[in-house]
Every structure is written in C-alpha cells, then in structure tokens.
mmCIF file of C-alpha atoms and ligand atoms in Angstrom:
data_model
loop_
_atom_site.group_PDB
_atom_site.id
_atom_site.type_symbol
_atom_site.label_atom_id
_atom_site.label_comp_id
_atom_site.label_asym_id
_atom_site.label_seq_id
_atom_site.Cartn_x
_atom_site.Cartn_y
_atom_site.Cartn_z
ATOM 1 C CA MET A 1 0.321 -0.262 0.280
ATOM 2 C CA LYS A 2 0.989 3.503 -0.247
ATOM 3 C CA GLY A 3 3.869 4.280 1.283
ATOM 4 C CA ASP A 4 5.835 0.796 1.973
ATOM 5 C CA THR A 5 8.581 -0.416 0.089
ATOM 6 C CA VAL A 6 9.404 -2.834 -3.291
ATOM 7 C CA LEU A 7 11.948 -4.400 -4.710
ATOM 8 C CA VAL A 8 12.360 -4.209 -7.856
ATOM 9 C CA THR A 9 14.746 -7.165 -8.906
ATOM 10 C CA GLY A 10 15.250 -6.756 -12.798
ATOM 11 C CA GLY A 11 13.714 -2.799 -12.353
ATOM 12 C CA THR A 12 15.340 -1.718 -15.518
ATOM 13 C CA GLY A 13 14.106 -4.052 -17.461
ATOM 14 C CA TYR A 14 11.355 -3.834 -19.852
ATOM 15 C CA ILE A 15 8.925 -5.443 -17.392
ATOM 16 C CA GLY A 16 10.823 -4.133 -15.109
ATOM 17 C CA SER A 17 10.747 -0.781 -15.697
ATOM 18 C CA HIS A 18 6.736 -0.597 -16.563
ATOM 19 C CA THR A 19 5.861 -1.768 -13.176
ATOM 20 C CA THR A 20 8.316 0.957 -11.538
ATOM 21 C CA VAL A 21 6.888 3.972 -12.937
ATOM 22 C CA GLU A 22 3.099 2.086 -12.134
ATOM 23 C CA LEU A 23 4.471 0.833 -8.628
ATOM 24 C CA ILE A 24 5.489 5.080 -8.147
ATOM 25 C CA GLU A 25 2.429 6.355 -9.396
ATOM 26 C CA ALA A 26 0.469 4.679 -6.691
ATOM 27 C CA GLY A 27 3.076 5.560 -3.673
ATOM 28 C CA PHE A 28 4.878 2.991 -3.049
ATOM 29 C CA LYS A 29 9.010 3.290 -3.018
ATOM 30 C CA VAL A 30 10.913 1.655 -5.351
ATOM 31 C CA ILE A 31 13.939 0.450 -5.207
ATOM 32 C CA ILE A 32 15.788 -1.357 -7.798
ATOM 33 C CA ALA A 33 18.313 -4.236 -8.240
ATOM 34 C CA ASP A 34 19.667 -4.946 -11.369
ATOM 35 C CA ASN A 35 23.218 -6.218 -12.474
ATOM 36 C CA LEU A 36 22.474 -4.016 -15.766
ATOM 37 C CA SER A 37 22.771 -7.152 -18.676
ATOM 38 C CA ASN A 38 19.928 -6.678 -20.607
ATOM 39 C CA SER A 39 19.239 -3.234 -19.481
ATOM 40 C CA LYS A 40 20.768 0.658 -19.253
ATOM 41 C CA GLU A 41 21.254 2.846 -16.109
ATOM 42 C CA GLY A 42 19.990 5.463 -18.000
ATOM 43 C CA VAL A 43 16.167 3.834 -17.653
ATOM 44 C CA LEU A 44 16.383 5.625 -14.145
ATOM 45 C CA ASP A 45 16.664 8.932 -15.628
ATOM 46 C CA ASP A 46 13.479 8.037 -18.184
ATOM 47 C CA ILE A 47 12.140 6.516 -15.233
ATOM 48 C CA GLU A 48 12.440 10.020 -13.099
ATOM 49 C CA LYS A 49 11.277 11.595 -16.061
ATOM 50 C CA ILE A 50 7.661 10.218 -16.309
ATOM 51 C CA THR A 51 6.903 10.429 -12.776
ATOM 52 C CA GLY A 52 8.924 12.680 -11.374
ATOM 53 C CA VAL A 53 10.999 10.625 -8.573
ATOM 54 C CA ARG A 54 13.615 8.702 -9.485
ATOM 55 C CA PRO A 55 14.807 5.077 -8.037
ATOM 56 C CA ALA A 56 16.959 4.268 -5.753
ATOM 57 C CA PHE A 57 19.286 2.248 -7.692
ATOM 58 C CA TYR A 58 21.745 -0.921 -6.876
ATOM 59 C CA ARG A 59 23.389 -2.627 -9.602
ATOM 60 C CA GLU A 60 23.967 -6.001 -7.790
ATOM 61 C CA ASP A 61 23.330 -9.640 -9.514
ATOM 62 C CA CYS A 62 20.655 -12.187 -7.143
ATOM 63 C CA THR A 63 23.285 -14.763 -7.547
ATOM 64 C CA ASP A 64 26.091 -12.690 -5.516
ATOM 65 C CA ARG A 65 23.502 -13.594 -2.090
ATOM 66 C CA LYS A 66 26.647 -11.674 -0.224
ATOM 67 C CA ASN A 67 27.142 -8.029 -1.875
ATOM 68 C CA PHE A 68 21.967 -8.988 -2.959
ATOM 69 C CA GLY A 69 22.586 -8.802 1.406
ATOM 70 C CA LYS A 70 23.151 -5.675 1.244
ATOM 71 C CA ILE A 71 20.477 -3.393 -0.078
ATOM 72 C CA PHE A 72 18.165 -5.807 2.174
ATOM 73 C CA LYS A 73 20.637 -4.444 5.520
ATOM 74 C CA GLU A 74 20.503 -1.301 4.070
ATOM 75 C CA ASN A 75 16.642 -0.618 3.822
ATOM 76 C CA GLY A 76 13.133 -1.366 5.519
ATOM 77 C CA ILE A 77 11.888 -3.645 2.956
ATOM 78 C CA ASP A 78 8.033 -4.621 2.748
ATOM 79 C CA ALA A 79 7.314 -6.125 -0.333
ATOM 80 C CA VAL A 80 9.537 -8.487 -3.397
ATOM 81 C CA ILE A 81 8.769 -8.685 -7.334
ATOM 82 C CA HIS A 82 11.779 -10.102 -8.533
ATOM 83 C CA PHE A 83 11.315 -10.079 -12.714
ATOM 84 C CA ALA A 84 16.328 -10.439 -12.403
ATOM 85 C CA ALA A 85 15.676 -14.214 -14.978
ATOM 86 C CA SER A 86 17.304 -14.828 -18.485
ATOM 87 C CA LYS A 87 14.504 -14.881 -20.962
ATOM 88 C CA ALA A 88 15.007 -15.773 -24.257
ATOM 89 C CA VAL A 89 13.885 -18.837 -24.998
ATOM 90 C CA GLY A 90 16.491 -20.033 -27.878
ATOM 91 C CA GLU A 91 19.423 -18.930 -26.369
ATOM 92 C CA SER A 92 18.238 -21.084 -23.136
ATOM 93 C CA VAL A 93 19.249 -24.803 -25.647
ATOM 94 C CA ARG A 94 22.397 -23.569 -26.453
ATOM 95 C CA GLU A 95 23.194 -22.988 -22.389
ATOM 96 C CA PRO A 96 20.987 -24.381 -20.062
ATOM 97 C CA LEU A 97 23.115 -24.109 -16.775
ATOM 98 C CA LYS A 98 23.277 -20.539 -17.912
ATOM 99 C CA TYR A 99 19.166 -20.174 -17.123
ATOM 100 C CA TYR A 100 19.414 -23.345 -14.260
ATOM 101 C CA GLY A 101 22.378 -21.321 -13.092
ATOM 102 C CA ASN A 102 21.095 -17.509 -13.142
ATOM 103 C CA ASN A 103 17.038 -18.293 -12.884
ATOM 104 C CA LEU A 104 16.954 -20.794 -10.504
ATOM 105 C CA LEU A 105 20.006 -19.414 -7.788
ATOM 106 C CA SER A 106 18.186 -15.951 -8.213
ATOM 107 C CA LEU A 107 15.211 -17.219 -6.967
ATOM 108 C CA MET A 108 16.520 -19.348 -4.117
ATOM 109 C CA ASN A 109 19.062 -16.472 -2.832
ATOM 110 C CA LEU A 110 15.546 -14.336 -2.833
ATOM 111 C CA ILE A 111 13.796 -15.978 -0.830
ATOM 112 C CA GLY A 112 16.843 -17.180 1.663
ATOM 113 C CA LEU A 113 16.856 -12.929 2.563
ATOM 114 C CA MET A 114 13.654 -13.138 2.873
ATOM 115 C CA MET A 115 13.459 -15.089 5.539
ATOM 116 C CA GLU A 116 16.143 -13.274 7.022
ATOM 117 C CA ASN A 117 15.149 -9.899 7.116
ATOM 118 C CA GLY A 118 12.080 -11.106 7.820
ATOM 119 C CA VAL A 119 10.715 -9.685 4.831
ATOM 120 C CA GLY A 120 7.355 -11.902 3.209
ATOM 121 C CA ASN A 121 5.836 -10.676 0.422
ATOM 122 C CA ILE A 122 6.384 -11.723 -3.063
ATOM 123 C CA VAL A 123 5.709 -11.728 -6.818
ATOM 124 C CA PHE A 124 7.672 -14.063 -9.154
ATOM 125 C CA SER A 125 6.993 -13.257 -12.575
ATOM 126 C CA SER A 126 6.158 -16.307 -14.244
ATOM 127 C CA SER A 127 4.754 -17.734 -17.652
ATOM 128 C CA CYS A 128 1.745 -19.552 -19.967
ATOM 129 C CA THR A 129 5.001 -21.521 -21.590
ATOM 130 C CA VAL A 130 4.062 -23.411 -18.289
ATOM 131 C CA TYR A 131 1.385 -23.940 -19.864
ATOM 132 C CA GLY A 132 2.876 -25.825 -23.208
ATOM 133 C CA GLN A 133 0.206 -25.851 -25.468
ATOM 134 C CA PRO A 134 -2.844 -26.378 -23.644
ATOM 135 C CA LYS A 135 -5.385 -29.361 -24.865
ATOM 136 C CA VAL A 136 -8.381 -27.499 -23.743
ATOM 137 C CA LEU A 137 -8.357 -22.981 -24.317
ATOM 138 C CA PRO A 138 -8.642 -20.885 -22.638
ATOM 139 C CA ALA A 139 -5.667 -22.023 -19.951
ATOM 140 C CA THR A 140 -6.938 -21.128 -17.107
ATOM 141 C CA GLU A 141 -4.591 -21.720 -13.177
ATOM 142 C CA GLU A 142 -6.350 -25.204 -12.662
ATOM 143 C CA SER A 143 -5.132 -25.590 -16.753
ATOM 144 C CA PRO A 144 -2.226 -28.796 -16.351
ATOM 145 C CA ARG A 145 1.202 -27.360 -16.642
ATOM 146 C CA LEU A 146 3.353 -29.420 -19.435
ATOM 147 C CA GLU A 147 6.400 -31.000 -20.085
ATOM 148 C CA ALA A 148 8.894 -27.440 -20.721
ATOM 149 C CA THR A 149 9.838 -27.089 -24.255
ATOM 150 C CA SER A 150 13.174 -25.507 -23.984
ATOM 151 C CA PRO A 151 15.387 -24.944 -20.600
ATOM 152 C CA TYR A 152 14.015 -20.980 -19.990
ATOM 153 C CA GLY A 153 10.195 -22.347 -19.428
ATOM 154 C CA ASN A 154 11.677 -25.440 -17.173
ATOM 155 C CA THR A 155 12.934 -22.448 -15.000
ATOM 156 C CA LYS A 156 9.438 -20.365 -14.626
ATOM 157 C CA ARG A 157 7.880 -23.819 -14.091
ATOM 158 C CA ILE A 158 10.220 -24.593 -11.319
ATOM 159 C CA CYS A 159 10.981 -21.312 -9.873
ATOM 160 C CA GLU A 160 7.044 -21.562 -9.223
ATOM 161 C CA ASP A 161 7.868 -25.382 -6.944
ATOM 162 C CA ILE A 162 10.278 -23.494 -5.025
ATOM 163 C CA LEU A 163 8.459 -20.353 -3.925
ATOM 164 C CA ARG A 164 4.986 -23.161 -3.600
ATOM 165 C CA ASP A 165 7.267 -25.303 -1.548
ATOM 166 C CA SER A 166 9.048 -22.754 0.270
ATOM 167 C CA ILE A 167 6.103 -20.962 1.629
ATOM 168 C CA THR A 168 4.336 -24.197 2.423
ATOM 169 C CA ALA A 169 7.686 -24.807 4.684
ATOM 170 C CA TYR A 170 8.097 -21.095 5.882
ATOM 171 C CA GLY A 171 5.898 -19.164 7.970
ATOM 172 C CA ASN A 172 4.426 -15.515 7.671
ATOM 173 C CA PHE A 173 5.656 -15.880 3.741
ATOM 174 C CA ARG A 174 3.131 -14.770 1.050
ATOM 175 C CA GLY A 175 3.989 -15.414 -2.724
ATOM 176 C CA ILE A 176 1.738 -14.251 -5.905
ATOM 177 C CA ALA A 177 3.259 -16.047 -8.953
ATOM 178 C CA LEU A 178 2.218 -14.262 -12.441
ATOM 179 C CA ARG A 179 1.718 -16.038 -15.120
ATOM 180 C CA TYR A 180 2.064 -13.290 -17.872
ATOM 181 C CA PHE A 181 0.591 -14.205 -21.835
ATOM 182 C CA ASN A 182 2.484 -12.196 -24.529
ATOM 183 C CA PRO A 183 3.330 -8.971 -23.025
ATOM 184 C CA ILE A 184 4.107 -5.811 -26.032
ATOM 185 C CA GLY A 185 3.847 -2.072 -26.561
ATOM 186 C CA ALA A 186 4.775 0.507 -24.676
ATOM 187 C CA HIS A 187 4.495 4.103 -22.223
ATOM 188 C CA PRO A 188 2.719 6.237 -23.519
ATOM 189 C CA SER A 189 5.281 9.089 -23.221
ATOM 190 C CA ALA A 190 7.855 6.258 -25.255
ATOM 191 C CA LEU A 191 9.957 6.947 -22.820
ATOM 192 C CA ILE A 192 10.202 3.498 -21.865
ATOM 193 C CA GLY A 193 10.132 0.495 -23.631
ATOM 194 C CA GLU A 194 11.189 -2.542 -24.518
ATOM 195 C CA LEU A 195 15.680 -2.646 -25.122
ATOM 196 C CA PRO A 196 16.193 -5.984 -27.385
ATOM 197 C CA ASN A 197 19.275 -7.069 -27.221
ATOM 198 C CA GLY A 198 20.664 -7.804 -30.932
ATOM 199 C CA VAL A 199 18.486 -9.280 -33.130
ATOM 200 C CA PRO A 200 15.158 -9.229 -31.717
ATOM 201 C CA ASN A 201 13.097 -12.830 -31.307
ATOM 202 C CA ASN A 202 9.950 -11.706 -29.981
ATOM 203 C CA LEU A 203 7.221 -10.276 -32.833
ATOM 204 C CA VAL A 204 7.003 -6.833 -31.983
ATOM 205 C CA PRO A 205 10.293 -5.373 -31.588
ATOM 206 C CA TYR A 206 11.153 -7.298 -35.265
ATOM 207 C CA ILE A 207 7.739 -5.463 -36.590
ATOM 208 C CA THR A 208 8.671 -2.145 -34.930
ATOM 209 C CA GLN A 209 12.578 -2.610 -36.231
ATOM 210 C CA THR A 210 11.350 -3.574 -39.683
ATOM 211 C CA ALA A 211 8.892 -0.614 -39.502
ATOM 212 C CA ILE A 212 11.454 1.447 -39.392
ATOM 213 C CA GLY A 213 14.601 -0.112 -42.197
ATOM 214 C CA LYS A 214 16.875 -1.611 -39.362
ATOM 215 C CA LEU A 215 16.120 -4.986 -40.024
ATOM 216 C CA GLU A 216 14.743 -5.929 -43.624
ATOM 217 C CA CYS A 217 12.302 -8.337 -44.145
ATOM 218 C CA LEU A 218 9.720 -9.532 -41.241
ATOM 219 C CA SER A 219 9.175 -13.441 -41.220
ATOM 220 C CA ILE A 220 6.560 -14.959 -40.736
ATOM 221 C CA PHE A 221 6.809 -18.975 -39.310
ATOM 222 C CA GLY A 222 4.016 -20.100 -40.659
ATOM 223 C CA ASP A 223 1.178 -20.209 -42.690
ATOM 224 C CA ASP A 224 0.487 -24.248 -41.981
ATOM 225 C CA TYR A 225 -1.108 -24.236 -38.552
ATOM 226 C CA ASP A 226 -4.744 -25.411 -37.601
ATOM 227 C CA THR A 227 -5.942 -21.750 -36.949
ATOM 228 C CA PRO A 228 -8.635 -19.469 -38.655
ATOM 229 C CA ASP A 229 -5.842 -17.277 -41.004
ATOM 230 C CA GLY A 230 -2.790 -20.453 -40.539
ATOM 231 C CA SER A 231 -0.504 -18.085 -38.788
ATOM 232 C CA CYS A 232 0.021 -18.983 -34.638
ATOM 233 C CA ILE A 233 -2.254 -17.533 -32.378
ATOM 234 C CA ARG A 234 -1.259 -15.507 -28.845
ATOM 235 C CA ASP A 235 -3.128 -13.466 -26.604
ATOM 236 C CA TYR A 236 -1.315 -10.286 -26.310
ATOM 237 C CA ILE A 237 -1.196 -7.889 -23.378
ATOM 238 C CA ASP A 238 0.152 -4.002 -23.094
ATOM 239 C CA VAL A 239 3.080 -4.190 -21.012
ATOM 240 C CA VAL A 240 1.320 -1.365 -18.753
ATOM 241 C CA ASP A 241 -1.761 -3.438 -18.320
ATOM 242 C CA LEU A 242 0.961 -6.088 -16.859
ATOM 243 C CA SER A 243 2.189 -3.512 -15.186
ATOM 244 C CA LYS A 244 -1.080 -2.775 -13.755
ATOM 245 C CA ALA A 245 -1.533 -6.255 -12.647
ATOM 246 C CA HIS A 246 0.892 -6.544 -10.233
ATOM 247 C CA VAL A 247 0.886 -3.316 -8.030
ATOM 248 C CA ALA A 248 -3.508 -5.303 -7.791
ATOM 249 C CA ALA A 249 -0.832 -8.243 -6.876
ATOM 250 C CA LEU A 250 1.440 -6.510 -4.276
ATOM 251 C CA ASN A 251 -1.241 -5.168 -2.921
ATOM 252 C CA ARG A 252 -4.083 -8.093 -2.237
ATOM 253 C CA MET A 253 -0.996 -9.483 -0.223
ATOM 254 C CA LEU A 254 -0.078 -6.576 1.766
ATOM 255 C CA ASP A 255 -3.499 -5.722 2.339
ATOM 256 C CA GLY A 256 -3.469 -9.226 4.127
ATOM 257 C CA LYS A 257 -6.213 -10.311 1.259
ATOM 258 C CA SER A 258 -4.533 -13.210 -0.161
ATOM 259 C CA GLU A 259 -7.316 -16.447 0.602
ATOM 260 C CA LYS A 260 -3.619 -18.544 0.303
ATOM 261 C CA PRO A 261 -0.238 -17.974 1.173
ATOM 262 C CA TYR A 262 0.835 -19.030 -2.018
ATOM 263 C CA GLU A 263 -1.637 -18.088 -5.333
ATOM 264 C CA VAL A 264 -1.345 -17.842 -9.085
ATOM 265 C CA TYR A 265 -3.271 -15.849 -12.142
ATOM 266 C CA ASN A 266 -3.177 -15.786 -15.518
ATOM 267 C CA ILE A 267 -2.451 -12.229 -16.683
ATOM 268 C CA GLY A 268 -3.864 -11.591 -20.741
ATOM 269 C CA THR A 269 -6.198 -10.373 -22.164
ATOM 270 C CA GLY A 270 -8.697 -13.514 -22.725
ATOM 271 C CA ARG A 271 -8.744 -13.104 -26.322
ATOM 272 C CA GLY A 272 -6.253 -14.887 -28.644
ATOM 273 C CA VAL A 273 -5.419 -12.820 -31.404
ATOM 274 C CA SER A 274 -2.805 -14.385 -34.902
ATOM 275 C CA THR A 275 0.273 -13.648 -36.283
ATOM 276 C CA LEU A 276 -0.868 -11.913 -39.468
ATOM 277 C CA GLU A 277 -3.936 -10.310 -37.571
ATOM 278 C CA ILE A 278 -0.759 -8.524 -35.100
ATOM 279 C CA VAL A 279 0.665 -7.469 -38.235
ATOM 280 C CA LYS A 280 -2.372 -5.622 -40.316
ATOM 281 C CA ALA A 281 -3.311 -4.114 -37.214
ATOM 282 C CA PHE A 282 0.287 -2.229 -36.576
ATOM 283 C CA GLU A 283 -0.081 -1.463 -40.371
ATOM 284 C CA LYS A 284 -3.753 -0.254 -39.688
ATOM 285 C CA VAL A 285 -3.071 1.768 -36.662
ATOM 286 C CA ASN A 286 0.422 3.352 -37.942
ATOM 287 C CA GLY A 287 -0.586 3.621 -40.880
ATOM 288 C CA LEU A 288 2.036 2.195 -42.799
ATOM 289 C CA LYS A 289 3.335 -0.885 -44.959
ATOM 290 C CA LEU A 290 4.773 -3.286 -43.823
ATOM 291 C CA ASN A 291 8.002 -6.118 -46.016
ATOM 292 C CA TYR A 292 6.915 -9.332 -44.829
ATOM 293 C CA LYS A 293 6.754 -13.064 -46.435
ATOM 294 C CA ILE A 294 5.681 -16.737 -45.033
ATOM 295 C CA THR A 295 8.075 -18.991 -44.716
ATOM 296 C CA GLY A 296 8.409 -22.261 -42.608
ATOM 297 C CA ARG A 297 7.558 -22.225 -38.714
ATOM 298 C CA ARG A 298 9.428 -21.908 -35.933
ATOM 299 C CA LYS A 299 10.593 -24.447 -34.179
ATOM 300 C CA GLY A 300 9.425 -25.309 -31.074
ATOM 301 C CA ASP A 301 6.635 -22.885 -31.219
ATOM 302 C CA ILE A 302 2.917 -23.573 -29.793
ATOM 303 C CA GLU A 303 0.287 -23.071 -32.640
ATOM 304 C CA ALA A 304 -2.709 -21.776 -30.336
ATOM 305 C CA ILE A 305 -2.986 -20.329 -26.661
ATOM 306 C CA TRP A 306 -4.490 -17.339 -25.037
ATOM 307 C CA GLY A 307 -5.275 -17.296 -20.804
ATOM 308 C CA ASP A 308 -8.409 -16.598 -19.505
ATOM 309 C CA PRO A 309 -7.574 -13.814 -16.937
ATOM 310 C CA SER A 310 -11.181 -14.214 -15.036
ATOM 311 C CA LYS A 311 -9.292 -15.063 -11.379
ATOM 312 C CA ALA A 312 -7.163 -11.454 -12.102
ATOM 313 C CA ASN A 313 -10.263 -10.450 -12.680
ATOM 314 C CA ARG A 314 -12.291 -10.813 -9.651
ATOM 315 C CA GLU A 315 -9.676 -11.522 -6.986
ATOM 316 C CA LEU A 316 -7.460 -8.343 -7.697
ATOM 317 C CA GLY A 317 -9.901 -6.322 -9.591
ATOM 318 C CA TRP A 318 -8.094 -5.776 -12.224
ATOM 319 C CA LYS A 319 -8.533 -5.742 -16.230
ATOM 320 C CA ALA A 320 -6.144 -5.546 -19.631
ATOM 321 C CA SER A 321 -7.827 -2.871 -20.861
ATOM 322 C CA ARG A 322 -5.485 -0.745 -23.021
ATOM 323 C CA PRO A 323 -6.808 -1.054 -26.565
ATOM 324 C CA LEU A 324 -5.131 -3.651 -29.699
ATOM 325 C CA SER A 325 -5.034 -0.614 -31.202
ATOM 326 C CA GLU A 326 -3.096 2.206 -28.742
ATOM 327 C CA THR A 327 -0.297 -0.936 -27.797
ATOM 328 C CA LEU A 328 0.131 -1.404 -31.408
ATOM 329 C CA ARG A 329 0.689 2.590 -31.413
ATOM 330 C CA SER A 330 2.498 2.872 -28.329
ATOM 331 C CA ALA A 331 5.447 0.388 -30.022
ATOM 332 C CA TRP A 332 5.577 2.381 -32.938
ATOM 333 C CA ALA A 333 6.478 5.666 -31.307
ATOM 334 C CA TRP A 334 8.764 4.115 -29.180
ATOM 335 C CA GLU A 335 10.540 2.317 -31.745
ATOM 336 C CA LYS A 336 10.959 6.196 -33.627
ATOM 337 C CA HIS A 337 11.669 7.564 -30.225
ATOM 338 C CA LEU A 338 14.723 5.286 -29.784
ATOM 339 C CA ALA A 339 15.574 6.120 -33.688
ATOM 340 C CA SER A 340 15.011 10.066 -32.759
ATOM 341 C CA LEU A 341 18.370 9.244 -30.322
ATOM 342 C CA GLU A 342 20.729 7.439 -32.317
ATOM 343 C CA LYS A 343 20.439 10.059 -34.604
HETATM 344 N N1 UFG B 1 6.783 -14.656 -34.659
HETATM 345 C C1 UFG B 1 7.235 -14.531 -36.167
HETATM 346 N N2 UFG B 1 8.054 -13.807 -36.689
HETATM 347 C C2 UFG B 1 9.375 -13.378 -35.766
HETATM 348 C C3 UFG B 1 9.194 -13.622 -34.343
HETATM 349 C C4 UFG B 1 7.184 -14.278 -34.386
HETATM 350 O O1 UFG B 1 6.468 -14.882 -36.948
HETATM 351 O O2 UFG B 1 10.099 -12.989 -36.314
HETATM 352 C C5 UFG B 1 6.208 -15.620 -34.657
HETATM 353 C C6 UFG B 1 6.355 -16.198 -33.709
HETATM 354 O O3 UFG B 1 6.667 -18.265 -34.487
HETATM 355 C C7 UFG B 1 4.621 -16.968 -32.956
HETATM 356 C C8 UFG B 1 4.484 -15.151 -32.557
HETATM 357 O O4 UFG B 1 5.381 -13.821 -34.238
HETATM 358 O O5 UFG B 1 4.039 -17.403 -33.588
HETATM 359 C C9 UFG B 1 5.371 -15.140 -31.290
HETATM 360 O O6 UFG B 1 5.929 -14.974 -30.844
HETATM 361 P P1 UFG B 1 7.078 -14.150 -29.281
HETATM 362 O O7 UFG B 1 8.759 -14.755 -30.259
HETATM 363 O O8 UFG B 1 6.494 -13.234 -30.204
HETATM 364 O O9 UFG B 1 6.280 -15.083 -28.445
HETATM 365 P P2 UFG B 1 6.493 -16.533 -28.072
HETATM 366 O O10 UFG B 1 4.968 -16.911 -27.806
HETATM 367 O O11 UFG B 1 6.869 -17.223 -29.221
HETATM 368 O O12 UFG B 1 7.534 -16.606 -27.252
HETATM 369 C C10 UFG B 1 6.686 -15.947 -25.965
HETATM 370 C C11 UFG B 1 7.961 -15.385 -25.160
HETATM 371 C C12 UFG B 1 8.536 -17.330 -24.410
HETATM 372 C C13 UFG B 1 7.919 -17.133 -23.517
HETATM 373 C C14 UFG B 1 6.707 -17.527 -24.345
HETATM 374 C C15 UFG B 1 5.312 -18.061 -23.681
HETATM 375 O O13 UFG B 1 9.306 -14.910 -25.506
HETATM 376 O O14 UFG B 1 10.033 -15.797 -23.215
HETATM 377 O O15 UFG B 1 5.714 -16.223 -25.364
HETATM 378 O O16 UFG B 1 4.880 -18.970 -24.500
HETATM 379 F F1 UFG B 1 8.502 -18.824 -22.956
#
C-alpha cells in the first residue's frame, strides 16, 4: 500500500521499468536492483522524467548472495517483485546451465534473504509457457502444466515450485506468481519500452525494427497451422496493463487479502490474436506497409494459446484495458523515439 517499500529485481528491464513507474504512481517507494546484463542505467533517468521520482538503484546480481544481502540490510523492505532472469528461449537451449544457474539461484537467494530479513511478500514473474500447448483453450490456472519445451520454460516451472514449497515450509511468507501471456507495447510517454539485445526474437520488436528500416523483412513463421488464417495465435497483453497487475497483486498481499499463502494468476486479455492479425493491425493503426513474407514454421512454436484472466479480474480487481490499436501505436512511437536518439 501507499508508502510501502518495494524491491524490484530486474527493475531497469522491459517489464520491470514499466512496473516501477506504476508502483511510484501508486505511491510506493521503489528500490531497483539490476545487474544491467540486459538493460541500461539510463532507464532510471526516463523513469524519473515520467514520474518525477528517481528510484534508488543498486547494480547487483541476485546470484551474488553476499552483496545482494546489503540491499536488505540497508533498507526496510516490505515486499519484493522478482523480474530478474534470463529470458531468451533459443539461448536457453544452447546454454541450459546459464539458465538453470541464473534463474533458480536468483530466486533461491532472494527467498533466503527475505527469510533472514523478515520480508514476507513476493510477486514472481512466471509465464504461460508453463502450460505448453494446452489441450483446452483458454488456459485457466487449473490447466495442467506440461513438460517444458525449453530450459527457459523449465526454469519458470521449477521456480514456481521453489516458491510454492518455500511458502508451504516457512511461516509468515506469502507469494503470488503471475503467469504472463505475451507482453507487448510501451509506455504512452514513449520514454520507456522494450530494448532487445541484438536481433529481436519476439514478434512486435521485430515488426517495429522492420518498419523503421533496421531490419529488412519480417518472416512470419508458418501459415499452415490449424488456425483460421493459418498463423499462430497468442494472447498479447499490453505492458502497462501487465505492470498494473503487479501493483494489484502487491496490494492484495500487503492489505492481507490473500486467501492462500501462495496464489497464481493468469495475466492476459482472454483473447487470441494471430500473427497475421497483429501485422495487419500494426499497418492499419500506424498507416504504413510492412515488408513481410511467409516462411517455414519456427521450431518449438506453440500453435495457439490464450488465457482465461477471470480469476485475476475477480480476485485482483484487475483487467486488461488498453486496446490493441493503442498498444501497437505505442510500440511504434517507442521505436521512433529510439531512432530519434540515434540521430
Ligand atoms: N513470430 C513470427 N516472426 C518473428 C517472431 C515471431 O512469425 O520474427 C511469431 C511466432 O511464430 C509466434 C508469435 O509471432 O507465433 C509470437 O512470437 P514471440 O517470439 O513474440 O513469442 P512466443 O509466444 O513465441 O514466446 C513468448 C516469450 C517466451 C515465452 C513464451 C510463452 O517470448 O519467453 O511466450 O509461451 F516463453
């Protein structure tokens, strides 16, 4: 609640920076910890421009328990939101130990430090990847978690278990895992957004970089799936809406409203949109033509997934509200902002 102090790990990253803005605007004090492996310190300036408040910042790595522990010693922390993790699916297949090492150890250290310092509330970034290809759509929180298709996906599943088991074992400890569907878009100010490292893997940054001319042509990975237009279907969630879900989850725990010590919520729109629909909507709302071609399927892609967010709607009092058109406009505004900085 207002005035509480939240430690945001990975707070200069894509979802972390947007969530920091929403937390500050809701009256929380934010401390960011980030090792800057996939983000830039300059994001702090942009957060300050948007909110008028500069969050405290520690350049620390959650896997370094000793140094990370200083953050807890030096601050009175009420809750933690844990974003910091490695997240590239392809890289995780090539370097599984990096992913198991980073993602599992970070969470385990964090839980240990929270216990030592009497901090009893955590929101964990999980993913709809834990559902794999669900047999029944939309996926609900009760849908079975399937065998992960990548080491990255497996770390999300194992981290959920580490959190659940720790909460069961230790008293005075609550946690909420948010299973994100596909986060896209940028802040309406266009001052913060997604900053992919190298050539993007994800659809929307690939689209915007193609539109601006950094990349030549978008490949649509397959139009022969068993879907209405043959391309894959996802539940694209606006990053600002997603960020607000974190504030709602924190408030639920801090206001003592959690019904169980460990809770899980789908964070999505409840609507499936195809890759081709995203491309067409992007062209329409931004008044441009995108250079794209249909190519073969991408190995490991899920054909179709979207989630049922009604549990989050009901229990968190949260609902995705930004229309897809606005989200896609914000993604393009962000890409243009980046281009203007490079001039
Ligand atoms: N796509 C293309 N061309 C591209 C990039 C993507 O056609 O250049 C298509 C994909 O085939 C897929 C859709 O756009 O159908 C979305 O792809 P993304 O890579 O943006 O997202 P994914 O759903 O594949 O992966 C995301 C996250 C993962 C997470 C997964 C959970 O990036 O971290 O959701 O399902 F594990």
